[in-house]
Structure formats: C-alpha cells, structure tokens
Amino acid sequence: MTTFVLIPGAAADSRYWRPTADELGARGHDVVTPDLPCDDDSATLDDYADTVIKAVGVRTDVIVVAHSFGGFTAPLVCERVPVRRLVLLAGMVPAPGEPPGTWWTSTGWEAARREQDERDGRAPDDETALFFHDVPPHLAAEARRNVRDQSATPFADPWPLAKWPSTPTAFLLCRDDRFLPATFLRRVVRERLGIVPDEIDGGHNVALSRPQALADRLTAYLTDY
C-alpha cells in the first residue's frame, strides 16, 4: 500500500489536507498528515523534518507531497528516509544555503506578485481574494479559523542541504495561483530543478478547492516513472 505523506505550508496543519486526504483514502491509500511545530520559536527546519519522519515511522512505499513552504522541509525528509517520489505542490524550491526568508527576493517573487495583483485587480490587503478566490466559502471560512501562528525561526537559517536529494521529483503548479503565480513558478522550477512542472487548474489552496482532481493527479504519479 502506498503512503502519501502530506506536508502543509506555513501557518497550517493537517486540517488543511482533510478533503484531499479523504479522496486519497477513498482510493485505498494510506495517508499521513503530520502537524509541524510551526508555532514553536525553538523549532528549526530540521525539527520540522524530524516531525515528519516520526509520523512516517516504519512505513515504506512513501510519496511525499509538500505544499508551499513545505518545500523547504520535504527534501530534508527525503535525505533521511527512503521516499519513492517527492511532489512539490505550488511549492517553494530552495537553493543550497539559502535562508527561506531571502527566497522571496532571490527568486524575484515581489515583482511577480505585483504584476499578478495588477492582472487580477486585487487590493494588496485582500487575502481572501489572494488565497481563497476559488475555494468553497465554508471551507475558506474553516481554513481561516484554523490558521496557526508561524514562527520566524525556520526562515532565518540557511537551508542545510548542499544539493537536491536524489529522490525523483515532480512539481505540480496551480495555473490560477495568485500567491505564487504560474508564470513565476515555471521559471523558478526550470532554473532550480531543471524540470518542466506539471499543471493543474486552481489557486494556491487547490487541496481545498479541487481535492478530487488533486487526488487524481497525485495517484497518477504512482505509475509515472
């Protein structure tokens, strides 16, 4: 049985994954949704990876899926336990030695976001339009209630890996993402991973807006080798 390990982004926990986890479970897969210590100011990225590895336990045949800021944690997991495939979902792609807090500037994200805001006609402080424009209102309301505090600690230290792990890696970007725009991510993925990303309709929180379609795409990676 394949185990999908679903790593959340910043200020989020396992509740974010519930609709997608239910879809994967209905397809007969094991699903692990660890809660990272994001509100603990003493916790580093290594501690985040420890949390995931502890949740995986002795499971084998593991696919790791990392959303957004989870992209900084997932490769650390892949360096320490056998992982069949790593899937970055609208993920931040770190570079060796890069502190996560500098990622925004080093990738050119600020300019890309400004351009996307102008295309969308979105006010800079309208986070609902940024993150939940295509999410059913009841799920968006629940997600906003479930937001956790996010410590700045893991954003400060250099990313510890000297190179990307040998784990086969795929990137699934969201075509309607307003936070990490698709045009921006296509460039970042090409420059940093040297691959062409796969694409799915939906915004940044596609695990909430299109869980069935996302589960279909994730299970397709079982045979895409």
PDB file of C-alpha atoms in Angstrom:
ATOM      1  CA  MET A   1       0.000   0.000   0.000  1.00  0.00           C
ATOM      2  CA  THR A   2       1.331   3.423  -0.940  1.00  0.00           C
ATOM      3  CA  THR A   3       1.518   6.039   1.788  1.00  0.00           C
ATOM      4  CA  PHE A   4       1.013   9.676   0.844  1.00  0.00           C
ATOM      5  CA  VAL A   5       2.736  11.967   3.340  1.00  0.00           C
ATOM      6  CA  LEU A   6       1.157  15.427   3.064  1.00  0.00           C
ATOM      7  CA  ILE A   7       3.276  18.293   4.416  1.00  0.00           C
ATOM      8  CA  PRO A   8       1.454  21.615   4.952  1.00  0.00           C
ATOM      9  CA  GLY A   9       2.695  25.096   4.191  1.00  0.00           C
ATOM     10  CA  ALA A  10       3.353  27.902   6.645  1.00  0.00           C
ATOM     11  CA  ALA A  11       0.863  28.540   9.463  1.00  0.00           C
ATOM     12  CA  ALA A  12      -1.134  25.442   8.524  1.00  0.00           C
ATOM     13  CA  ASP A  13      -1.660  21.955   9.876  1.00  0.00           C
ATOM     14  CA  SER A  14      -3.233  18.624   8.997  1.00  0.00           C
ATOM     15  CA  ARG A  15      -6.730  20.120   8.794  1.00  0.00           C
ATOM     16  CA  TYR A  16      -5.735  21.814   5.542  1.00  0.00           C
ATOM     17  CA  TRP A  17      -5.319  18.423   3.884  1.00  0.00           C
ATOM     18  CA  ARG A  18      -8.582  16.839   5.087  1.00  0.00           C
ATOM     19  CA  PRO A  19     -10.575  16.985   1.788  1.00  0.00           C
ATOM     20  CA  THR A  20      -7.647  15.652  -0.259  1.00  0.00           C
ATOM     21  CA  ALA A  21      -6.713  13.066   2.375  1.00  0.00           C
ATOM     22  CA  ASP A  22     -10.297  11.774   2.291  1.00  0.00           C
ATOM     23  CA  GLU A  23     -10.109  11.443  -1.504  1.00  0.00           C
ATOM     24  CA  LEU A  24      -6.813   9.544  -1.326  1.00  0.00           C
ATOM     25  CA  GLY A  25      -8.160   7.299   1.419  1.00  0.00           C
ATOM     26  CA  ALA A  26     -11.236   6.507  -0.669  1.00  0.00           C
ATOM     27  CA  ARG A  27      -8.852   5.292  -3.377  1.00  0.00           C
ATOM     28  CA  GLY A  28      -7.352   2.804  -0.923  1.00  0.00           C
ATOM     29  CA  HIS A  29      -4.174   4.655   0.014  1.00  0.00           C
ATOM     30  CA  ASP A  30      -2.637   5.262   3.414  1.00  0.00           C
ATOM     31  CA  VAL A  31      -2.354   8.958   4.258  1.00  0.00           C
ATOM     32  CA  VAL A  32      -0.127  10.645   6.852  1.00  0.00           C
ATOM     33  CA  THR A  33      -0.726  14.329   7.660  1.00  0.00           C
ATOM     34  CA  PRO A  34       1.822  15.477  10.256  1.00  0.00           C
ATOM     35  CA  ASP A  35       1.342  18.682  12.231  1.00  0.00           C
ATOM     36  CA  LEU A  36       4.575  20.661  12.113  1.00  0.00           C
ATOM     37  CA  PRO A  37       5.716  22.680  15.164  1.00  0.00           C
ATOM     38  CA  CYS A  38       5.184  25.927  13.279  1.00  0.00           C
ATOM     39  CA  ASP A  39       4.204  27.901  16.401  1.00  0.00           C
ATOM     40  CA  ASP A  40       7.321  26.859  18.344  1.00  0.00           C
ATOM     41  CA  ASP A  41      10.049  29.500  18.220  1.00  0.00           C
ATOM     42  CA  SER A  42      12.677  26.918  19.104  1.00  0.00           C
ATOM     43  CA  ALA A  43      11.823  24.655  16.147  1.00  0.00           C
ATOM     44  CA  THR A  44      14.079  24.669  13.078  1.00  0.00           C
ATOM     45  CA  LEU A  45      13.603  23.083   9.666  1.00  0.00           C
ATOM     46  CA  ASP A  46      15.438  20.021  10.981  1.00  0.00           C
ATOM     47  CA  ASP A  47      12.807  19.778  13.717  1.00  0.00           C
ATOM     48  CA  TYR A  48      10.095  20.025  11.077  1.00  0.00           C
ATOM     49  CA  ALA A  49      11.743  17.142   9.205  1.00  0.00           C
ATOM     50  CA  ASP A  50      12.031  15.142  12.449  1.00  0.00           C
ATOM     51  CA  THR A  51       8.286  15.552  12.976  1.00  0.00           C
ATOM     52  CA  VAL A  52       7.508  14.222   9.507  1.00  0.00           C
ATOM     53  CA  ILE A  53       9.914  11.290   9.832  1.00  0.00           C
ATOM     54  CA  LYS A  54       8.443  10.323  13.193  1.00  0.00           C
ATOM     55  CA  ALA A  55       4.952  10.364  11.658  1.00  0.00           C
ATOM     56  CA  VAL A  56       6.096   8.143   8.767  1.00  0.00           C
ATOM     57  CA  GLY A  57       7.526   5.584  11.180  1.00  0.00           C
ATOM     58  CA  VAL A  58       8.302   2.232   9.573  1.00  0.00           C
ATOM     59  CA  ARG A  59       6.140   2.765   6.510  1.00  0.00           C
ATOM     60  CA  THR A  60       7.638   2.032   3.109  1.00  0.00           C
ATOM     61  CA  ASP A  61       6.471   2.893  -0.426  1.00  0.00           C
ATOM     62  CA  VAL A  62       6.162   6.556   0.536  1.00  0.00           C
ATOM     63  CA  ILE A  63       5.273   9.530  -1.654  1.00  0.00           C
ATOM     64  CA  VAL A  64       5.899  12.913  -0.036  1.00  0.00           C
ATOM     65  CA  VAL A  65       3.722  15.840  -1.115  1.00  0.00           C
ATOM     66  CA  ALA A  66       4.763  19.285   0.117  1.00  0.00           C
ATOM     67  CA  HIS A  67       2.646  22.408  -0.221  1.00  0.00           C
ATOM     68  CA  SER A  68       4.111  25.912  -0.462  1.00  0.00           C
ATOM     69  CA  PHE A  69       6.634  26.474   2.396  1.00  0.00           C
ATOM     70  CA  GLY A  70       6.635  22.700   2.929  1.00  0.00           C
ATOM     71  CA  GLY A  71       9.057  22.658   0.003  1.00  0.00           C
ATOM     72  CA  PHE A  72      11.846  23.598   2.405  1.00  0.00           C
ATOM     73  CA  THR A  73      11.100  20.643   4.708  1.00  0.00           C
ATOM     74  CA  ALA A  74      10.339  17.822   2.263  1.00  0.00           C
ATOM     75  CA  PRO A  75      13.845  17.450   0.739  1.00  0.00           C
ATOM     76  CA  LEU A  76      15.304  17.111   4.250  1.00  0.00           C
ATOM     77  CA  VAL A  77      12.929  14.190   4.814  1.00  0.00           C
ATOM     78  CA  CYS A  78      13.985  12.619   1.511  1.00  0.00           C
ATOM     79  CA  GLU A  79      17.636  12.748   2.553  1.00  0.00           C
ATOM     80  CA  ARG A  80      16.952  10.719   5.678  1.00  0.00           C
ATOM     81  CA  VAL A  81      14.292   8.127   4.795  1.00  0.00           C
ATOM     82  CA  PRO A  82      13.516   6.194   1.583  1.00  0.00           C
ATOM     83  CA  VAL A  83      10.941   8.100  -0.468  1.00  0.00           C
ATOM     84  CA  ARG A  84       9.546   6.804  -3.740  1.00  0.00           C
ATOM     85  CA  ARG A  85       8.743  10.255  -5.108  1.00  0.00           C
ATOM     86  CA  LEU A  86       8.664  13.849  -3.968  1.00  0.00           C
ATOM     87  CA  VAL A  87       5.892  16.092  -5.278  1.00  0.00           C
ATOM     88  CA  LEU A  88       6.083  19.830  -4.677  1.00  0.00           C
ATOM     89  CA  LEU A  89       2.585  21.300  -4.845  1.00  0.00           C
ATOM     90  CA  ALA A  90       2.766  25.041  -5.556  1.00  0.00           C
ATOM     91  CA  GLY A  91       5.971  24.720  -3.580  1.00  0.00           C
ATOM     92  CA  MET A  92       8.852  26.965  -2.690  1.00  0.00           C
ATOM     93  CA  VAL A  93      12.015  25.473  -4.234  1.00  0.00           C
ATOM     94  CA  PRO A  94      15.042  26.125  -2.016  1.00  0.00           C
ATOM     95  CA  ALA A  95      18.615  26.555  -3.162  1.00  0.00           C
ATOM     96  CA  PRO A  96      21.597  25.247  -1.153  1.00  0.00           C
ATOM     97  CA  GLY A  97      22.487  27.600   1.672  1.00  0.00           C
ATOM     98  CA  GLU A  98      19.501  29.878   1.055  1.00  0.00           C
ATOM     99  CA  PRO A  99      17.613  31.048   4.149  1.00  0.00           C
ATOM    100  CA  PRO A 100      13.876  30.734   3.458  1.00  0.00           C
ATOM    101  CA  GLY A 101      13.427  34.362   4.469  1.00  0.00           C
ATOM    102  CA  THR A 102      15.518  35.517   1.492  1.00  0.00           C
ATOM    103  CA  TRP A 103      13.727  33.265  -1.022  1.00  0.00           C
ATOM    104  CA  TRP A 104      11.240  35.968  -1.938  1.00  0.00           C
ATOM    105  CA  THR A 105      13.927  38.401  -3.038  1.00  0.00           C
ATOM    106  CA  SER A 106      16.318  35.908  -4.609  1.00  0.00           C
ATOM    107  CA  THR A 107      13.605  34.439  -6.849  1.00  0.00           C
ATOM    108  CA  GLY A 108      12.087  37.763  -7.910  1.00  0.00           C
ATOM    109  CA  TRP A 109       8.777  36.952  -6.229  1.00  0.00           C
ATOM    110  CA  GLU A 110       7.931  40.524  -5.231  1.00  0.00           C
ATOM    111  CA  ALA A 111       7.770  41.787  -8.802  1.00  0.00           C
ATOM    112  CA  ALA A 112       5.864  38.691  -9.938  1.00  0.00           C
ATOM    113  CA  ARG A 113       3.268  39.209  -7.196  1.00  0.00           C
ATOM    114  CA  ARG A 114       2.813  42.888  -8.046  1.00  0.00           C
ATOM    115  CA  GLU A 115       2.227  42.009 -11.674  1.00  0.00           C
ATOM    116  CA  GLN A 116      -0.248  39.290 -10.695  1.00  0.00           C
ATOM    117  CA  ASP A 117      -2.131  41.663  -8.386  1.00  0.00           C
ATOM    118  CA  GLU A 118      -2.437  44.148 -11.235  1.00  0.00           C
ATOM    119  CA  ARG A 119      -3.757  41.477 -13.597  1.00  0.00           C
ATOM    120  CA  ASP A 120      -6.304  40.352 -11.004  1.00  0.00           C
ATOM    121  CA  GLY A 121      -7.274  43.853  -9.925  1.00  0.00           C
ATOM    122  CA  ARG A 122      -6.726  42.681  -6.347  1.00  0.00           C
ATOM    123  CA  ALA A 123      -6.179  45.024  -3.423  1.00  0.00           C
ATOM    124  CA  PRO A 124      -2.854  44.160  -1.708  1.00  0.00           C
ATOM    125  CA  ASP A 125      -4.551  43.555   1.658  1.00  0.00           C
ATOM    126  CA  ASP A 126      -7.349  41.308   0.327  1.00  0.00           C
ATOM    127  CA  GLU A 127      -6.102  37.902   1.492  1.00  0.00           C
ATOM    128  CA  THR A 128      -9.409  36.212   0.716  1.00  0.00           C
ATOM    129  CA  ALA A 129      -9.029  37.082  -2.954  1.00  0.00           C
ATOM    130  CA  LEU A 130      -5.371  36.061  -2.799  1.00  0.00           C
ATOM    131  CA  PHE A 131      -5.719  32.613  -1.223  1.00  0.00           C
ATOM    132  CA  PHE A 132      -9.397  31.588  -1.348  1.00  0.00           C
ATOM    133  CA  HIS A 133     -10.845  33.034  -4.557  1.00  0.00           C
ATOM    134  CA  ASP A 134     -11.814  29.561  -5.824  1.00  0.00           C
ATOM    135  CA  VAL A 135     -12.361  27.767  -2.500  1.00  0.00           C
ATOM    136  CA  PRO A 136     -15.951  26.979  -1.392  1.00  0.00           C
ATOM    137  CA  PRO A 137     -16.928  29.629   1.188  1.00  0.00           C
ATOM    138  CA  HIS A 138     -17.487  27.184   4.047  1.00  0.00           C
ATOM    139  CA  LEU A 139     -14.048  25.616   3.525  1.00  0.00           C
ATOM    140  CA  ALA A 140     -12.424  29.036   3.205  1.00  0.00           C
ATOM    141  CA  ALA A 141     -14.025  30.149   6.475  1.00  0.00           C
ATOM    142  CA  GLU A 142     -12.862  26.992   8.221  1.00  0.00           C
ATOM    143  CA  ALA A 143      -9.329  27.380   6.872  1.00  0.00           C
ATOM    144  CA  ARG A 144      -9.150  30.969   8.105  1.00  0.00           C
ATOM    145  CA  ARG A 145     -10.282  29.858  11.565  1.00  0.00           C
ATOM    146  CA  ASN A 146      -7.605  27.148  11.588  1.00  0.00           C
ATOM    147  CA  VAL A 147      -4.652  29.401  10.759  1.00  0.00           C
ATOM    148  CA  ARG A 148      -1.836  28.826  13.255  1.00  0.00           C
ATOM    149  CA  ASP A 149       0.927  31.123  14.423  1.00  0.00           C
ATOM    150  CA  GLN A 150       4.009  30.748  12.254  1.00  0.00           C
ATOM    151  CA  SER A 151       7.367  31.250  13.925  1.00  0.00           C
ATOM    152  CA  ALA A 152      10.023  33.185  12.019  1.00  0.00           C
ATOM    153  CA  THR A 153      12.751  30.811  13.257  1.00  0.00           C
ATOM    154  CA  PRO A 154      12.828  28.395  10.280  1.00  0.00           C
ATOM    155  CA  PHE A 155      13.074  31.330   7.868  1.00  0.00           C
ATOM    156  CA  ALA A 156      16.348  32.575   9.349  1.00  0.00           C
ATOM    157  CA  ASP A 157      18.905  29.781   8.965  1.00  0.00           C
ATOM    158  CA  PRO A 158      20.487  28.695   5.657  1.00  0.00           C
ATOM    159  CA  TRP A 159      18.848  25.705   4.026  1.00  0.00           C
ATOM    160  CA  PRO A 160      21.189  22.880   5.094  1.00  0.00           C
ATOM    161  CA  LEU A 161      21.438  20.665   2.012  1.00  0.00           C
ATOM    162  CA  ALA A 162      24.369  21.043  -0.391  1.00  0.00           C
ATOM    163  CA  LYS A 163      22.297  19.738  -3.302  1.00  0.00           C
ATOM    164  CA  TRP A 164      18.828  18.492  -4.141  1.00  0.00           C
ATOM    165  CA  PRO A 165      18.204  14.904  -2.946  1.00  0.00           C
ATOM    166  CA  SER A 166      18.313  12.046  -5.449  1.00  0.00           C
ATOM    167  CA  THR A 167      14.609  11.295  -4.899  1.00  0.00           C
ATOM    168  CA  PRO A 168      12.639  11.520  -8.176  1.00  0.00           C
ATOM    169  CA  THR A 169      10.954  14.919  -8.001  1.00  0.00           C
ATOM    170  CA  ALA A 170       7.861  16.322  -9.686  1.00  0.00           C
ATOM    171  CA  PHE A 171       6.394  19.796  -9.424  1.00  0.00           C
ATOM    172  CA  LEU A 172       2.651  20.433  -9.672  1.00  0.00           C
ATOM    173  CA  LEU A 173       1.824  24.104 -10.072  1.00  0.00           C
ATOM    174  CA  CYS A 174      -1.607  25.687  -9.925  1.00  0.00           C
ATOM    175  CA  ARG A 175      -2.499  27.643 -13.054  1.00  0.00           C
ATOM    176  CA  ASP A 176      -4.725  30.104 -11.161  1.00  0.00           C
ATOM    177  CA  ASP A 177      -2.349  30.653  -8.224  1.00  0.00           C
ATOM    178  CA  ARG A 178      -2.343  34.322  -7.211  1.00  0.00           C
ATOM    179  CA  PHE A 179       0.233  33.932  -4.425  1.00  0.00           C
ATOM    180  CA  LEU A 180       2.900  32.010  -6.373  1.00  0.00           C
ATOM    181  CA  PRO A 181       1.915  32.899  -9.943  1.00  0.00           C
ATOM    182  CA  ALA A 182       2.197  30.200 -12.581  1.00  0.00           C
ATOM    183  CA  THR A 183       4.495  32.178 -14.900  1.00  0.00           C
ATOM    184  CA  PHE A 184       6.836  32.875 -11.991  1.00  0.00           C
ATOM    185  CA  LEU A 185       6.895  29.244 -10.832  1.00  0.00           C
ATOM    186  CA  ARG A 186       7.538  27.877 -14.324  1.00  0.00           C
ATOM    187  CA  ARG A 187      10.746  29.918 -14.371  1.00  0.00           C
ATOM    188  CA  VAL A 188      11.800  29.039 -10.821  1.00  0.00           C
ATOM    189  CA  VAL A 189      11.219  25.320 -11.383  1.00  0.00           C
ATOM    190  CA  ARG A 190      13.200  25.389 -14.626  1.00  0.00           C
ATOM    191  CA  GLU A 191      16.087  27.291 -13.057  1.00  0.00           C
ATOM    192  CA  ARG A 192      16.278  25.414  -9.770  1.00  0.00           C
ATOM    193  CA  LEU A 193      15.133  21.885 -10.586  1.00  0.00           C
ATOM    194  CA  GLY A 194      15.788  21.703 -14.318  1.00  0.00           C
ATOM    195  CA  ILE A 195      12.363  20.164 -14.996  1.00  0.00           C
ATOM    196  CA  VAL A 196       9.103  21.207 -16.609  1.00  0.00           C
ATOM    197  CA  PRO A 197       6.344  21.435 -13.995  1.00  0.00           C
ATOM    198  CA  ASP A 198       3.063  19.614 -14.279  1.00  0.00           C
ATOM    199  CA  GLU A 199      -0.009  21.822 -14.026  1.00  0.00           C
ATOM    200  CA  ILE A 200      -3.490  21.698 -12.527  1.00  0.00           C
ATOM    201  CA  ASP A 201      -6.359  24.182 -12.612  1.00  0.00           C
ATOM    202  CA  GLY A 202      -6.956  26.013  -9.354  1.00  0.00           C
ATOM    203  CA  GLY A 203      -5.500  28.550  -6.967  1.00  0.00           C
ATOM    204  CA  HIS A 204      -2.858  28.245  -4.280  1.00  0.00           C
ATOM    205  CA  ASN A 205      -5.120  26.223  -1.990  1.00  0.00           C
ATOM    206  CA  VAL A 206      -6.052  23.608  -4.567  1.00  0.00           C
ATOM    207  CA  ALA A 207      -6.190  20.932  -1.859  1.00  0.00           C
ATOM    208  CA  LEU A 208      -9.339  22.700  -0.650  1.00  0.00           C
ATOM    209  CA  SER A 209     -10.795  23.884  -3.940  1.00  0.00           C
ATOM    210  CA  ARG A 210     -10.268  20.757  -6.075  1.00  0.00           C
ATOM    211  CA  PRO A 211      -9.479  17.796  -3.815  1.00  0.00           C
ATOM    212  CA  GLN A 212     -10.814  15.158  -6.211  1.00  0.00           C
ATOM    213  CA  ALA A 213      -8.803  16.487  -9.153  1.00  0.00           C
ATOM    214  CA  LEU A 214      -5.729  16.826  -6.959  1.00  0.00           C
ATOM    215  CA  ALA A 215      -6.069  13.245  -5.683  1.00  0.00           C
ATOM    216  CA  ASP A 216      -6.337  12.081  -9.302  1.00  0.00           C
ATOM    217  CA  ARG A 217      -3.116  13.879 -10.180  1.00  0.00           C
ATOM    218  CA  LEU A 218      -1.259  12.602  -7.118  1.00  0.00           C
ATOM    219  CA  THR A 219      -2.233   8.987  -7.692  1.00  0.00           C
ATOM    220  CA  ALA A 220      -1.124   9.318 -11.326  1.00  0.00           C
ATOM    221  CA  TYR A 221       2.427   9.690 -10.023  1.00  0.00           C
ATOM    222  CA  LEU A 222       2.269   6.069  -8.881  1.00  0.00           C
ATOM    223  CA  THR A 223       2.760   4.916 -12.458  1.00  0.00           C
ATOM    224  CA  ASP A 224       4.552   7.952 -13.896  1.00  0.00           C
ATOM    225  CA  TYR A 225       8.140   6.748 -13.771  1.00  0.00           C
TER     226      TYR A 225
END
